[in-house]
Amino acid sequence: MSLITQALSIGYTPPRKPAIVVAQGLDLCVQAGELTCLIGRNGIGKSTLMRTLAGIQKPLAGSVLLDDSNIHSLSVTEIAKKVAIVLTEPIAHSQMTGQELVALGRHPYTDWAGRLSERDMAQVEWAIDAVDAGHLAKLPISEMSDGSRQRLLIARALAQETDLILLDEPTAFLDVISRAEMMSLLSRLAKTTQRAILLSTHDLDLALRMGDVLWVMQKGLIHVGAPEDLALSGVLGDVFQSAQVRFNTHTMRFEFAGDGAPIRVMGAGLVYEITCHALIRAGFLVRDDGHMTVIIEGTDDSPVWRIGETTHHSIYALLKTIQASA
């Protein structure tokens, strides 16, 4: 299976008004066995692109090809056998059990009465096991957390037996741990099932850690590459940097762009890294030419921070002293 776009232009055509172009000239490809993450600033057009790739919205120009067939030449059932879509809308009929929700993924294959065959049920059971949701199968959806429901929606997409899965903000409304677990699950499923998985997300750090390929959407265009390639090229810094945030290429992380006094930190290991993190969080700059020097002594289990003749036994106390003298 392949999804390819050729000279694709996306946007809107308001009644009796010129078309509004969001992006154009897009030649994109989603590969089997890879997790591709679509990222970009709010309002840049990520949802428009996802709807166009799913066949929900027509392109302004160009084409979206599924196995060499234009997606807009296919019937709804034909598309459903090739692409599974996971959205963030609330689930209707919340008294369904987890198994019943996953079984909805077999709809493109059932008869007019929606009867499930033995093969359908086997696919449903496999999908539930694939996302480690066996304990959720008999529970009502209404009694589940957002993370559990999202896990079952992914199982529904797997049960649909498509080679391509599109997800729009799958980690929205999830807590930190659940977001990390969800991205890890999707990365694993892409590789173990050899499906092509494309998701849009605002979780930049998780996209950098888990994505095989990034689509970084900027005004009118999309940059494509491995996270490390886009970091080295400066794309990530250019697209997301602001007066308050900057991209640190060395650590592959986004940081607050402090404008406070430069501080020199002397030390090594975990305590050194955590100390630098705390200073940056507090708005200071960590540089070798800092006007103030923090010396880390002691051990990882019992660290001591020294500024001149003053010693501190916690980062909280250290920051208070630096802030008072800055």
Short mmCIF file of C-alpha atoms in Angstrom, two decimals:
data_model
loop_
_atom_site.label_atom_id
_atom_site.label_comp_id
_atom_site.label_asym_id
_atom_site.label_seq_id
_atom_site.Cartn_x
_atom_site.Cartn_y
_atom_site.Cartn_z
CA MET A 1 0.00 0.00 0.00
CA SER A 2 1.16 3.50 -0.70
CA LEU A 3 -0.26 6.95 -0.20
CA ILE A 4 1.29 9.52 -2.51
CA THR A 5 0.37 13.09 -3.29
CA GLN A 6 1.27 14.68 -6.59
CA ALA A 7 1.46 18.48 -6.90
CA LEU A 8 -1.22 18.67 -4.23
CA SER A 9 -2.77 22.02 -3.34
CA ILE A 10 -5.04 22.19 -0.31
CA GLY A 11 -7.41 24.87 0.95
CA TYR A 12 -10.95 26.13 0.61
CA THR A 13 -13.22 27.55 -2.06
CA PRO A 14 -15.71 29.95 -0.41
CA PRO A 15 -18.93 30.60 -2.36
CA ARG A 16 -18.43 33.26 -5.04
CA LYS A 17 -14.95 34.05 -3.77
CA PRO A 18 -11.40 33.10 -4.88
CA ALA A 19 -9.93 29.93 -3.47
CA ILE A 20 -7.97 30.19 -0.24
CA VAL A 21 -4.74 28.22 -0.68
CA VAL A 22 -3.30 26.73 2.51
CA ALA A 23 -0.38 24.87 0.89
CA GLN A 24 0.52 23.91 -2.65
CA GLY A 25 2.87 21.81 -4.73
CA LEU A 26 2.97 19.04 -2.14
CA ASP A 27 4.67 15.80 -3.20
CA LEU A 28 4.37 13.56 -0.15
CA CYS A 29 4.60 9.84 0.59
CA VAL A 30 3.64 7.74 3.60
CA GLN A 31 5.73 4.58 3.94
CA ALA A 32 4.68 1.22 5.37
CA GLY A 33 6.22 0.42 8.74
CA GLU A 34 6.83 4.06 9.63
CA LEU A 35 5.25 6.48 12.07
CA THR A 36 4.97 9.86 10.37
CA CYS A 37 4.17 12.90 12.54
CA LEU A 38 2.62 16.04 11.10
CA ILE A 39 3.53 19.07 13.21
CA GLY A 40 3.24 22.82 12.83
CA ARG A 41 1.94 26.00 14.44
CA ASN A 42 -1.75 26.36 15.31
CA GLY A 43 -3.91 27.31 12.35
CA ILE A 44 -1.26 26.43 9.78
CA GLY A 45 -3.50 23.86 8.03
CA LYS A 46 -2.73 20.45 9.55
CA SER A 47 -6.38 19.45 9.84
CA THR A 48 -7.04 20.62 6.27
CA LEU A 49 -4.24 18.39 5.03
CA MET A 50 -5.46 15.40 7.06
CA ARG A 51 -9.02 15.79 5.74
CA THR A 52 -7.72 16.02 2.18
CA LEU A 53 -5.56 12.90 2.55
CA ALA A 54 -8.53 11.02 4.01
CA GLY A 55 -10.73 11.92 1.05
CA ILE A 56 -13.08 13.98 3.23
CA GLN A 57 -12.13 17.27 1.55
CA LYS A 58 -11.32 17.73 -2.12
CA PRO A 59 -7.96 19.26 -3.10
CA LEU A 60 -7.75 22.55 -4.94
CA ALA A 61 -5.35 20.93 -7.40
CA GLY A 62 -3.22 17.83 -7.77
CA SER A 63 -4.11 14.39 -6.49
CA VAL A 64 -4.02 11.96 -3.57
CA LEU A 65 -3.22 8.44 -4.75
CA LEU A 66 -3.97 5.21 -2.88
CA ASP A 67 -2.34 2.27 -4.62
CA ASP A 68 -2.21 4.37 -7.80
CA SER A 69 -5.96 5.18 -7.58
CA ASN A 70 -7.15 8.74 -7.02
CA ILE A 71 -8.88 8.68 -3.64
CA HIS A 72 -11.72 10.82 -4.98
CA SER A 73 -12.51 8.21 -7.64
CA LEU A 74 -13.11 5.55 -4.99
CA SER A 75 -16.38 4.74 -3.24
CA VAL A 76 -16.78 5.21 0.51
CA THR A 77 -16.52 1.46 1.04
CA GLU A 78 -13.39 1.20 -1.12
CA ILE A 79 -11.74 4.00 0.87
CA ALA A 80 -12.75 2.36 4.16
CA LYS A 81 -10.92 -0.80 3.10
CA LYS A 82 -7.74 1.19 2.46
CA VAL A 83 -7.71 3.96 5.09
CA ALA A 84 -8.73 3.92 8.76
CA ILE A 85 -9.32 7.29 10.41
CA VAL A 86 -9.14 8.02 14.15
CA LEU A 87 -10.58 11.39 15.18
CA THR A 88 -10.87 13.09 18.56
CA GLU A 89 -14.64 13.58 18.60
CA PRO A 90 -16.59 12.16 21.57
CA ILE A 91 -17.85 8.60 21.10
CA ALA A 92 -21.60 8.29 20.65
CA HIS A 93 -23.53 5.40 22.23
CA SER A 94 -21.17 5.26 25.20
CA GLN A 95 -22.97 2.22 26.64
CA MET A 96 -21.20 0.07 24.05
CA THR A 97 -18.55 -2.25 25.39
CA GLY A 98 -14.98 -1.98 24.30
CA GLN A 99 -15.36 -5.06 22.10
CA GLU A 100 -18.45 -3.62 20.42
CA LEU A 101 -16.59 -0.40 19.65
CA VAL A 102 -13.68 -2.29 18.08
CA ALA A 103 -16.11 -4.45 16.08
CA LEU A 104 -17.33 -1.32 14.29
CA GLY A 105 -14.06 -1.47 12.37
CA ARG A 106 -15.39 -4.50 10.50
CA HIS A 107 -18.27 -2.51 8.97
CA PRO A 108 -16.73 -2.36 5.45
CA TYR A 109 -16.71 -6.18 5.35
CA THR A 110 -20.05 -7.16 6.89
CA ASP A 111 -23.34 -7.83 5.12
CA TRP A 112 -26.33 -5.48 5.04
CA ALA A 113 -27.36 -6.59 8.52
CA GLY A 114 -23.92 -6.00 9.99
CA ARG A 115 -23.43 -9.64 11.00
CA LEU A 116 -19.92 -10.58 12.05
CA SER A 117 -18.35 -13.75 10.69
CA GLU A 118 -15.85 -15.91 12.54
CA ARG A 119 -13.09 -14.16 10.62
CA ASP A 120 -14.47 -10.76 11.64
CA MET A 121 -14.48 -11.76 15.32
CA ALA A 122 -10.96 -13.15 15.05
CA GLN A 123 -9.78 -9.82 13.61
CA VAL A 124 -11.52 -7.92 16.42
CA GLU A 125 -9.88 -10.10 19.08
CA TRP A 126 -6.48 -9.71 17.42
CA ALA A 127 -6.85 -5.92 17.31
CA ILE A 128 -7.79 -5.75 21.00
CA ASP A 129 -4.77 -7.87 21.92
CA ALA A 130 -2.50 -5.77 19.68
CA VAL A 131 -3.18 -2.67 21.77
CA ASP A 132 -3.07 -4.55 25.11
CA ALA A 133 -6.75 -3.82 25.80
CA GLY A 134 -8.08 -7.24 26.70
CA HIS A 135 -9.10 -5.97 30.13
CA LEU A 136 -11.30 -3.33 28.45
CA ALA A 137 -13.23 -5.61 26.10
CA LYS A 138 -16.28 -6.15 28.31
CA LEU A 139 -16.36 -2.73 29.99
CA PRO A 140 -18.80 0.02 28.93
CA ILE A 141 -17.14 2.91 27.11
CA SER A 142 -18.76 5.32 29.58
CA GLU A 143 -16.68 3.86 32.43
CA MET A 144 -13.32 4.28 30.69
CA SER A 145 -10.67 6.97 30.85
CA ASP A 146 -9.81 9.04 27.77
CA GLY A 147 -6.63 7.02 27.35
CA SER A 148 -8.50 3.70 27.39
CA ARG A 149 -11.06 4.94 24.86
CA GLN A 150 -8.32 6.19 22.57
CA ARG A 151 -6.57 2.83 22.80
CA LEU A 152 -9.78 1.10 21.69
CA LEU A 153 -10.25 3.54 18.81
CA ILE A 154 -6.82 2.50 17.57
CA ALA A 155 -7.88 -1.15 17.94
CA ARG A 156 -10.97 -0.31 15.85
CA ALA A 157 -8.67 1.09 13.16
CA LEU A 158 -6.58 -2.09 13.26
CA ALA A 159 -9.71 -4.23 13.01
CA GLN A 160 -10.61 -2.30 9.86
CA GLU A 161 -7.68 -4.14 8.28
CA THR A 162 -6.28 -1.22 6.31
CA ASP A 163 -2.64 -0.62 5.47
CA LEU A 164 -2.90 3.09 6.29
CA ILE A 165 -4.09 4.70 9.54
CA LEU A 166 -4.64 8.46 9.88
CA LEU A 167 -4.98 9.96 13.35
CA ASP A 168 -5.91 13.55 14.14
CA GLU A 169 -4.43 14.60 17.49
CA PRO A 170 -4.54 11.14 19.12
CA THR A 171 -2.94 12.43 22.32
CA ALA A 172 -5.35 15.33 22.84
CA PHE A 173 -7.01 15.32 26.28
CA LEU A 174 -4.57 12.71 27.62
CA ASP A 175 -2.28 13.18 30.61
CA VAL A 176 1.50 13.15 30.26
CA ILE A 177 1.96 9.44 30.92
CA SER A 178 -0.92 8.44 28.65
CA ARG A 179 0.45 10.62 25.84
CA ALA A 180 3.84 8.93 26.03
CA GLU A 181 2.23 5.47 26.15
CA MET A 182 0.03 6.30 23.15
CA MET A 183 2.94 7.47 21.00
CA SER A 184 5.00 4.44 22.01
CA LEU A 185 2.09 2.16 21.09
CA LEU A 186 1.67 3.75 17.65
CA SER A 187 5.40 3.51 16.96
CA ARG A 188 5.38 -0.17 17.90
CA LEU A 189 2.29 -0.93 15.82
CA ALA A 190 3.76 0.74 12.73
CA LYS A 191 6.77 -1.55 12.90
CA THR A 192 5.18 -4.81 14.04
CA THR A 193 2.17 -4.66 11.69
CA GLN A 194 3.99 -2.89 8.83
CA ARG A 195 1.19 -0.37 8.58
CA ALA A 196 1.76 3.21 7.49
CA ILE A 197 0.65 5.49 10.33
CA LEU A 198 0.31 9.26 9.92
CA LEU A 199 -0.76 11.46 12.81
CA SER A 200 -1.05 15.15 13.49
CA THR A 201 0.09 16.31 16.91
CA HIS A 202 1.02 19.27 19.06
CA ASP A 203 3.28 17.09 21.23
CA LEU A 204 6.52 18.27 19.67
CA ASP A 205 8.85 16.53 22.10
CA LEU A 206 7.10 13.17 21.64
CA ALA A 207 7.06 13.58 17.86
CA LEU A 208 10.82 14.19 17.94
CA ARG A 209 11.40 11.12 20.08
CA MET A 210 9.00 8.64 18.47
CA GLY A 211 8.49 9.75 14.86
CA ASP A 212 10.37 8.02 12.07
CA VAL A 213 9.54 10.91 9.75
CA LEU A 214 8.35 14.44 10.44
CA TRP A 215 6.18 16.56 8.19
CA VAL A 216 6.81 20.09 9.43
CA MET A 217 4.14 22.37 8.05
CA GLN A 218 5.11 25.95 7.42
CA LYS A 219 3.13 28.60 5.59
CA GLY A 220 2.46 27.24 2.11
CA LEU A 221 4.80 24.25 2.27
CA ILE A 222 5.88 21.13 4.17
CA HIS A 223 9.40 20.09 5.17
CA VAL A 224 9.91 16.31 5.23
CA GLY A 225 12.67 14.32 6.89
CA ALA A 226 13.91 12.43 9.91
CA PRO A 227 13.76 14.53 13.10
CA GLU A 228 17.55 14.73 13.23
CA ASP A 229 17.82 15.88 9.60
CA LEU A 230 15.30 18.66 10.17
CA ALA A 231 17.13 19.71 13.33
CA LEU A 232 20.48 19.90 11.54
CA SER A 233 18.99 21.84 8.63
CA GLY A 234 17.58 24.45 11.00
CA VAL A 235 13.96 23.83 9.99
CA LEU A 236 12.74 23.04 13.52
CA GLY A 237 14.37 26.16 14.91
CA ASP A 238 13.00 28.36 12.14
CA VAL A 239 9.43 27.08 12.32
CA PHE A 240 8.93 26.98 16.08
CA GLN A 241 11.35 29.51 17.54
CA SER A 242 9.85 32.58 19.15
CA ALA A 243 10.83 35.25 21.64
CA GLN A 244 9.93 32.82 24.45
CA VAL A 245 10.92 29.44 22.98
CA ARG A 246 13.96 28.15 21.12
CA PHE A 247 14.99 24.78 19.74
CA ASN A 248 18.22 23.36 21.18
CA THR A 249 19.79 21.29 18.40
CA HIS A 250 22.26 19.65 20.79
CA THR A 251 19.58 18.25 23.08
CA MET A 252 16.81 17.97 20.42
CA ARG A 253 14.45 19.73 22.81
CA PHE A 254 12.50 22.97 22.95
CA GLU A 255 13.53 25.30 25.76
CA PHE A 256 12.44 28.60 27.20
CA ALA A 257 14.50 31.38 25.66
CA GLY A 258 15.72 33.09 28.81
CA ASP A 259 16.94 36.66 28.76
CA GLY A 260 18.29 36.75 32.28
CA ALA A 261 21.88 37.00 33.47
CA PRO A 262 24.37 34.44 32.13
CA ILE A 263 25.41 31.83 34.71
CA ARG A 264 28.44 29.54 34.54
CA VAL A 265 27.92 26.04 35.92
CA MET A 266 30.86 23.80 36.84
CA GLY A 267 30.08 20.14 37.37
CA ALA A 268 29.19 16.93 35.56
CA GLY A 269 26.63 14.17 35.36
CA LEU A 270 22.98 14.17 36.29
CA VAL A 271 23.16 16.93 38.90
CA TYR A 272 24.85 19.23 36.37
CA GLU A 273 22.12 18.59 33.77
CA ILE A 274 19.31 19.11 36.28
CA THR A 275 20.94 22.32 37.55
CA CYS A 276 21.20 23.70 34.03
CA HIS A 277 17.57 22.77 33.42
CA ALA A 278 16.50 24.65 36.56
CA LEU A 279 18.46 27.77 35.64
CA ILE A 280 17.04 27.83 32.10
CA ARG A 281 13.53 27.29 33.47
CA ALA A 282 14.07 30.28 35.75
CA GLY A 283 15.01 32.43 32.75
CA PHE A 284 18.81 32.49 33.09
CA LEU A 285 21.37 31.72 30.40
CA VAL A 286 23.87 28.93 31.04
CA ARG A 287 27.17 30.02 29.47
CA ASP A 288 30.89 29.63 30.10
CA ASP A 289 31.30 33.41 30.28
CA GLY A 290 28.65 33.80 32.97
CA HIS A 291 28.92 36.67 35.46
CA MET A 292 28.21 34.25 38.30
CA THR A 293 29.65 30.75 38.77
CA VAL A 294 27.85 27.81 40.35
CA ILE A 295 30.16 24.99 41.48
CA ILE A 296 28.60 21.57 42.04
CA GLU A 297 30.23 19.43 44.73
CA GLY A 298 29.34 16.33 46.69
CA THR A 299 27.69 13.27 45.13
CA ASP A 300 24.56 12.57 43.10
CA ASP A 301 22.89 11.36 46.29
CA SER A 302 24.03 14.35 48.35
CA PRO A 303 24.90 17.27 46.07
CA VAL A 304 26.04 20.67 47.25
CA TRP A 305 25.91 23.87 45.20
CA ARG A 306 28.43 26.63 45.97
CA ILE A 307 28.44 30.26 44.87
CA GLY A 308 31.54 31.93 46.25
CA GLU A 309 31.52 31.22 49.98
CA THR A 310 27.81 30.40 50.08
CA THR A 311 26.64 26.77 49.94
CA HIS A 312 23.20 25.36 49.23
CA HIS A 313 21.71 21.90 49.67
CA SER A 314 18.78 22.26 47.27
CA ILE A 315 18.19 23.75 43.83
CA TYR A 316 15.29 25.73 45.27
CA ALA A 317 17.65 27.53 47.69
CA LEU A 318 20.22 28.01 44.92
CA LEU A 319 17.68 29.71 42.65
CA LYS A 320 16.49 31.98 45.44
CA THR A 321 20.03 33.23 46.00
CA ILE A 322 20.71 33.78 42.30
CA GLN A 323 17.38 35.55 41.76
CA ALA A 324 18.03 37.84 44.74
CA SER A 325 21.42 38.88 43.39
CA ALA A 326 20.54 39.06 39.68
#
